[in-house]
Amino acid sequence: MSLLEIKNLHVGVKDAKILKGVDLTVNRGEVHAIMGPNGSGKSTLALVLAGRDTYEITEGEILYKGEDLLEVAPEERAREGLFLAFQYPVEIPGVSNVYFLKAALNAIRKHRGQEELDAMDFLTYVREKMALVKMDETLLNRPVNEGFSGGEKKRNEIFHMAVLDPVLAVLDETDSGLDIDALKIVADGVNSLRSEERAFIIITHYQRLLNYIVPDVVHVLLDGKIVRTGGKELALELEEKGYSWLEGEVHEEAVAHA
Amino acid sequence: MPETATLVTDTELLEQHVAQEYKAGFVTDIEQDTLPPGLDEDTVRFISAKKAEPEWLLEWRLKAYRDWLEMKEPTWANIKYDPIDYQSISYYSAPKSASDGPQSLDEVDPEILATYEKLGIPLQEQKFLAGVAVDAVFDSVSVATTYKDKLAEVGVIFCPMSEAVQEHPELVKKYLGTVVPRNDNFFAALNSAVFSDGSFVYIPEGVRCPMELSTYFRMNALNTGQFERTLIIAEKGSYVSYLEGCTAPMRDQKQLHAAVVELYAHETATIKYSTVQNWYPGDVETGKGGIYNFVTKRGIAAGRAAKISWTQVETGSAITWKYPSVILKGDDSVGEFYSVAVSKGWQQADTGTKMIHVGKNTTSTIISKGISAGNGQNTYRGGVKILKSADGARNFSQCDSMLLGDKCGAHTFPYIDVQNPTAQMEHEASTSKIGEDQLFYCNSRGIDAEDAVSLIVNGFCKEVFKELPMEFAVEARKLLEISLEGSVG
Ligand SMILES: Nc1ncnc2c1ncn2[C@@H]1O[C@H](COP(=O)(O)OP(=O)(O)O)[C@@H](O)[C@H]1O
Ligand SMILES: [Mg+2]
């Protein structure tokens, strides 16, 4: 059974159609990259997976571990191992990062029937994970994302991911706004978490990140549809020819079908 | 075909959260010695006689009563309520067994002790939070003051107001009504006429009060008003931290609470006054019952570099009308106001502060956090006045409002009156709907909506909570959690 199966997914907001029939299958152990220009619907797909209810699913279905994901509340999805690294991480003033993560991890552990960690054990555990993404200790005690630089926010997302130990991690443009060193740190973090049990969907605008996280499959999302799926070389081809290359093709196709 | 509509929306969840029950709403079954409803000069005389007060105090009460008759209930606040029938209220109620006054804790009615225990108030000494002395006011009388002896060793007086009138009449006479005049406003005048009890605190020169002082007010009797009066005097160079907590049982009728608190800080003295108010807010669904909390609190930082700091966490009451204020009279004196006010269900809160700068280089800080949920209405009303004499005065105000759900409201009325051009004023304000983004972010990390709300709200209030004494910060956080949590399925 595939970990994730998206079938003919149509998503809109009010009258606007954003996703227009997306199909995607992800198995455990795989890393998928989804590339596409701004506005093509990448974040919408990520947010729908995480359960954001501002989006209306008008058609299609999503199966996660064989079950209807759309029936499951966002926090339950997270507890079942689904994780989203946000393109725009949210600030929570006054709530320390470490306190927040402890609440999150313990909610997940409780769901898994594991004992909740106390403050001491949690701190030990968290320090390990911090090393993984070379997080500065001071970011632990600062309010969640408040006053973090763009890069710090993105690294913090990867840190959250490492702490929460997901089964399916969706990373939405975690690479944008990172300098090359930060990019490598993020990639190292992801690579060290790669395993047979876990799958990743890496959403990115550029091919750059894929030099460090080598994907098994690359998809191109254009105007709400996956227009091309290929191996890692597809990313390079895109880098060379630009999205307009595929846009043209889609256009031609549309004309041919007309 | 699956629809997102099958997922409960954040707004719905929020509404479930805020529909919670009041946890202090039990009634204590003891015999009460209660005056029948009604108010006239004889009522005032009765109360004064009951407390064997000196003539001057009776006269003072009567003058206040006559002033009150001439005064009109204020209407400027952003609150709505049916007219209060002042003749339908009982102005005095005491547990019967206490009519001769309990001499020690052993003599306090066990039912009353049990009541306080249920509230989690540590009346029995062995159960005390370390270093907290408690005065407990039950309806109109003070039932127990603990740690009195230990405080007496350093010269600190901490006793019920009625006792202070007997034991320290010179101090009461000197200070009573000097900060909040007898006829200051409608509710203060009413209080001056019929005040029943309250706490009296005196800190001698140079003494740092060795423990937190604390009063718990509980309104129990039906149709009773509570009119306590508190007076705190800090002599030169002294320090005191005082905390009041309040609860009331659930009643269908509205109950009136009209207290007056006066703080007097001499040169370089500091008075820190904290309130955790959890009066019964009325029925969450219908708005029936609840406490009308009309309170006048004012402090004077009278001497050079005196400091008065108010911290309040207001989660209860059907209506809150309350503006703890500071008169910054001494040069270099400091006034602070830190507030968290919650209005949920049908609660209405109109609260804020007034900082009146008189002395040179005086500094005031205002941090106000309003939280509205359900159908609650929350108003911040703050005044900063810089008088001509106040060279180099500074004020910083920050008023933040948070809305949970879309049927509640937040309103901000900052009044600024600057008569001295050297003043430095800074004002920040924000209103945010509890971010759906924030909630979703929490959810996406496995935190359910209920925990997310309490997490976000506590974060929002952090600057205020950190001003509370440790033990009470924990209590306040819990109270806030309880008052915003509900039955999420
Ligand atoms: N909540 C929303 N309300 C209205 N329009 C939206 C919303 N979210 C996304 N869109 C629109 O949907 C399209 C796809 O957006 P998005 O998924 O963020 O794209 P990407 O992440 O690929 O840049 C854009 O045209 C965007 O304006
Ligand atoms: Mg995006």
PDB file of N, CA, C and O and ligand atoms in Angstrom, chain A residues 13-14 16-19 36-45 47 54-55 87 172-173 203 221, ligand 1:
ATOM      1  N   VAL A  13     -10.752  28.034  -4.002  1.00  0.00           N
ATOM      2  CA  VAL A  13     -11.096  28.976  -2.939  1.00  0.00           C
ATOM      3  C   VAL A  13     -12.179  29.866  -3.517  1.00  0.00           C
ATOM      4  O   VAL A  13     -11.976  30.483  -4.560  1.00  0.00           O
ATOM      5  N   LYS A  14     -13.307  29.922  -2.848  1.00  0.00           N
ATOM      6  CA  LYS A  14     -14.466  30.633  -3.395  1.00  0.00           C
ATOM      7  C   LYS A  14     -14.685  30.191  -4.839  1.00  0.00           C
ATOM      8  O   LYS A  14     -14.883  29.015  -5.077  1.00  0.00           O
ATOM      9  N   ALA A  16     -12.476  30.607  -7.345  1.00  0.00           N
ATOM     10  CA  ALA A  16     -11.241  30.344  -8.081  1.00  0.00           C
ATOM     11  C   ALA A  16     -10.833  28.880  -7.991  1.00  0.00           C
ATOM     12  O   ALA A  16     -10.889  28.273  -6.927  1.00  0.00           O
ATOM     13  N   LYS A  17     -10.478  28.314  -9.110  1.00  0.00           N
ATOM     14  CA  LYS A  17      -9.966  26.943  -9.126  1.00  0.00           C
ATOM     15  C   LYS A  17      -8.454  27.003  -9.024  1.00  0.00           C
ATOM     16  O   LYS A  17      -7.804  27.723  -9.790  1.00  0.00           O
ATOM     17  N   ILE A  18      -7.888  26.268  -8.111  1.00  0.00           N
ATOM     18  CA  ILE A  18      -6.441  26.303  -7.941  1.00  0.00           C
ATOM     19  C   ILE A  18      -5.810  24.988  -8.394  1.00  0.00           C
ATOM     20  O   ILE A  18      -4.934  24.968  -9.246  1.00  0.00           O
ATOM     21  N   LEU A  19      -6.275  23.884  -7.838  1.00  0.00           N
ATOM     22  CA  LEU A  19      -5.781  22.591  -8.298  1.00  0.00           C
ATOM     23  C   LEU A  19      -6.833  21.972  -9.204  1.00  0.00           C
ATOM     24  O   LEU A  19      -8.009  21.938  -8.878  1.00  0.00           O
ATOM     25  N   GLY A  36       7.604  24.075  -9.663  1.00  0.00           N
ATOM     26  CA  GLY A  36       6.617  24.820 -10.437  1.00  0.00           C
ATOM     27  C   GLY A  36       6.758  26.299 -10.155  1.00  0.00           C
ATOM     28  O   GLY A  36       7.279  26.685  -9.110  1.00  0.00           O
ATOM     29  N   PRO A  37       6.329  27.116 -11.112  1.00  0.00           N
ATOM     30  CA  PRO A  37       6.456  28.562 -10.924  1.00  0.00           C
ATOM     31  C   PRO A  37       5.505  29.060  -9.837  1.00  0.00           C
ATOM     32  O   PRO A  37       4.626  28.343  -9.389  1.00  0.00           O
ATOM     33  N   ASN A  38       5.728  30.304  -9.426  1.00  0.00           N
ATOM     34  CA  ASN A  38       4.853  30.937  -8.439  1.00  0.00           C
ATOM     35  C   ASN A  38       3.415  30.891  -8.883  1.00  0.00           C
ATOM     36  O   ASN A  38       3.111  31.117 -10.052  1.00  0.00           O
ATOM     37  N   GLY A  39       2.557  30.577  -7.958  1.00  0.00           N
ATOM     38  CA  GLY A  39       1.133  30.616  -8.253  1.00  0.00           C
ATOM     39  C   GLY A  39       0.598  29.369  -8.905  1.00  0.00           C
ATOM     40  O   GLY A  39      -0.576  29.304  -9.271  1.00  0.00           O
ATOM     41  N   SER A  40       1.438  28.348  -9.036  1.00  0.00           N
ATOM     42  CA  SER A  40       0.965  27.151  -9.735  1.00  0.00           C
ATOM     43  C   SER A  40       0.135  26.249  -8.820  1.00  0.00           C
ATOM     44  O   SER A  40      -0.522  25.330  -9.299  1.00  0.00           O
ATOM     45  N   GLY A  41       0.175  26.499  -7.518  1.00  0.00           N
ATOM     46  CA  GLY A  41      -0.668  25.728  -6.599  1.00  0.00           C
ATOM     47  C   GLY A  41       0.100  24.807  -5.663  1.00  0.00           C
ATOM     48  O   GLY A  41      -0.488  23.961  -4.986  1.00  0.00           O
ATOM     49  N   LYS A  42       1.419  25.001  -5.559  1.00  0.00           N
ATOM     50  CA  LYS A  42       2.258  24.113  -4.732  1.00  0.00           C
ATOM     51  C   LYS A  42       1.873  24.221  -3.254  1.00  0.00           C
ATOM     52  O   LYS A  42       1.665  23.213  -2.575  1.00  0.00           O
ATOM     53  N   SER A  43       1.780  25.451  -2.779  1.00  0.00           N
ATOM     54  CA  SER A  43       1.459  25.623  -1.356  1.00  0.00           C
ATOM     55  C   SER A  43       0.041  25.164  -1.056  1.00  0.00           C
ATOM     56  O   SER A  43      -0.230  24.616   0.014  1.00  0.00           O
ATOM     57  N   THR A  44      -0.836  25.383  -2.011  1.00  0.00           N
ATOM     58  CA  THR A  44      -2.216  24.922  -1.821  1.00  0.00           C
ATOM     59  C   THR A  44      -2.242  23.418  -1.597  1.00  0.00           C
ATOM     60  O   THR A  44      -2.879  22.922  -0.672  1.00  0.00           O
ATOM     61  N   LEU A  45      -1.480  22.701  -2.422  1.00  0.00           N
ATOM     62  CA  LEU A  45      -1.425  21.251  -2.284  1.00  0.00           C
ATOM     63  C   LEU A  45      -0.888  20.873  -0.896  1.00  0.00           C
ATOM     64  O   LEU A  45      -1.449  20.026  -0.198  1.00  0.00           O
ATOM     65  N   LEU A  47      -0.881  22.667   1.869  1.00  0.00           N
ATOM     66  CA  LEU A  47      -1.802  23.052   2.945  1.00  0.00           C
ATOM     67  C   LEU A  47      -3.026  22.144   2.993  1.00  0.00           C
ATOM     68  O   LEU A  47      -3.547  21.845   4.069  1.00  0.00           O
ATOM     69  N   THR A  54      -9.443  26.457   4.698  1.00  0.00           N
ATOM     70  CA  THR A  54      -9.851  27.556   3.830  1.00  0.00           C
ATOM     71  C   THR A  54     -10.027  27.088   2.390  1.00  0.00           C
ATOM     72  O   THR A  54     -10.606  27.790   1.579  1.00  0.00           O
ATOM     73  N   TYR A  55      -9.486  25.922   2.114  1.00  0.00           N
ATOM     74  CA  TYR A  55      -9.578  25.406   0.749  1.00  0.00           C
ATOM     75  C   TYR A  55     -10.719  24.415   0.613  1.00  0.00           C
ATOM     76  O   TYR A  55     -10.952  23.605   1.491  1.00  0.00           O
ATOM     77  N   GLN A  87       5.869  27.278   4.153  1.00  0.00           N
ATOM     78  CA  GLN A  87       6.597  28.277   3.351  1.00  0.00           C
ATOM     79  C   GLN A  87       6.707  29.568   4.157  1.00  0.00           C
ATOM     80  O   GLN A  87       7.735  30.220   4.164  1.00  0.00           O
ATOM     81  N   ASP A 172       7.653  22.927   2.153  1.00  0.00           N
ATOM     82  CA  ASP A 172       7.202  23.915   1.176  1.00  0.00           C
ATOM     83  C   ASP A 172       8.201  25.058   1.049  1.00  0.00           C
ATOM     84  O   ASP A 172       8.281  25.932   1.902  1.00  0.00           O
ATOM     85  N   GLU A 173       8.962  25.026  -0.031  1.00  0.00           N
ATOM     86  CA  GLU A 173       9.976  26.052  -0.311  1.00  0.00           C
ATOM     87  C   GLU A 173      10.843  26.365   0.888  1.00  0.00           C
ATOM     88  O   GLU A 173      11.101  27.531   1.189  1.00  0.00           O
ATOM     89  N   ILE A 203       8.889  20.620  -1.946  1.00  0.00           N
ATOM     90  CA  ILE A 203       8.371  21.603  -2.887  1.00  0.00           C
ATOM     91  C   ILE A 203       9.427  22.683  -3.062  1.00  0.00           C
ATOM     92  O   ILE A 203       9.924  23.229  -2.076  1.00  0.00           O
ATOM     93  N   LEU A 221       4.492  21.016 -11.459  1.00  0.00           N
ATOM     94  CA  LEU A 221       3.123  21.489 -11.283  1.00  0.00           C
ATOM     95  C   LEU A 221       2.978  22.818 -12.009  1.00  0.00           C
ATOM     96  O   LEU A 221       3.736  23.758 -11.753  1.00  0.00           O
TER      97      LEU A 221
HETATM   98  N1  LIG C   1      -6.412  31.397   0.535  1.00  0.00           N
HETATM   99  C1  LIG C   1      -6.435  31.797  -0.742  1.00  0.00           C
HETATM  100  N2  LIG C   1      -7.371  32.650  -1.169  1.00  0.00           N
HETATM  101  C2  LIG C   1      -7.406  33.051  -2.456  1.00  0.00           C
HETATM  102  N3  LIG C   1      -6.531  32.663  -3.358  1.00  0.00           N
HETATM  103  C3  LIG C   1      -5.563  31.805  -3.006  1.00  0.00           C
HETATM  104  C4  LIG C   1      -5.457  31.342  -1.670  1.00  0.00           C
HETATM  105  N4  LIG C   1      -4.400  30.512  -1.598  1.00  0.00           N
HETATM  106  C5  LIG C   1      -3.871  30.482  -2.835  1.00  0.00           C
HETATM  107  N5  LIG C   1      -4.557  31.242  -3.698  1.00  0.00           N
HETATM  108  C6  LIG C   1      -4.286  31.437  -5.105  1.00  0.00           C
HETATM  109  O1  LIG C   1      -4.056  30.188  -5.678  1.00  0.00           O
HETATM  110  C7  LIG C   1      -2.963  30.206  -6.576  1.00  0.00           C
HETATM  111  C8  LIG C   1      -1.912  29.220  -6.130  1.00  0.00           C
HETATM  112  O2  LIG C   1      -1.279  29.671  -4.951  1.00  0.00           O
HETATM  113  P1  LIG C   1      -0.182  28.828  -4.183  1.00  0.00           P
HETATM  114  O3  LIG C   1      -0.727  27.485  -3.897  1.00  0.00           O
HETATM  115  O4  LIG C   1       0.255  29.620  -3.013  1.00  0.00           O
HETATM  116  O5  LIG C   1       0.943  28.742  -5.266  1.00  0.00           O
HETATM  117  P2  LIG C   1       2.494  28.468  -5.151  1.00  0.00           P
HETATM  118  O6  LIG C   1       2.776  27.952  -3.784  1.00  0.00           O
HETATM  119  O7  LIG C   1       2.750  27.459  -6.211  1.00  0.00           O
HETATM  120  O8  LIG C   1       3.192  29.740  -5.422  1.00  0.00           O
HETATM  121  C9  LIG C   1      -2.499  31.636  -6.611  1.00  0.00           C
HETATM  122  O9  LIG C   1      -3.092  32.294  -7.706  1.00  0.00           O
HETATM  123  C10 LIG C   1      -2.986  32.210  -5.310  1.00  0.00           C
HETATM  124  O10 LIG C   1      -3.226  33.580  -5.430  1.00  0.00           O
END
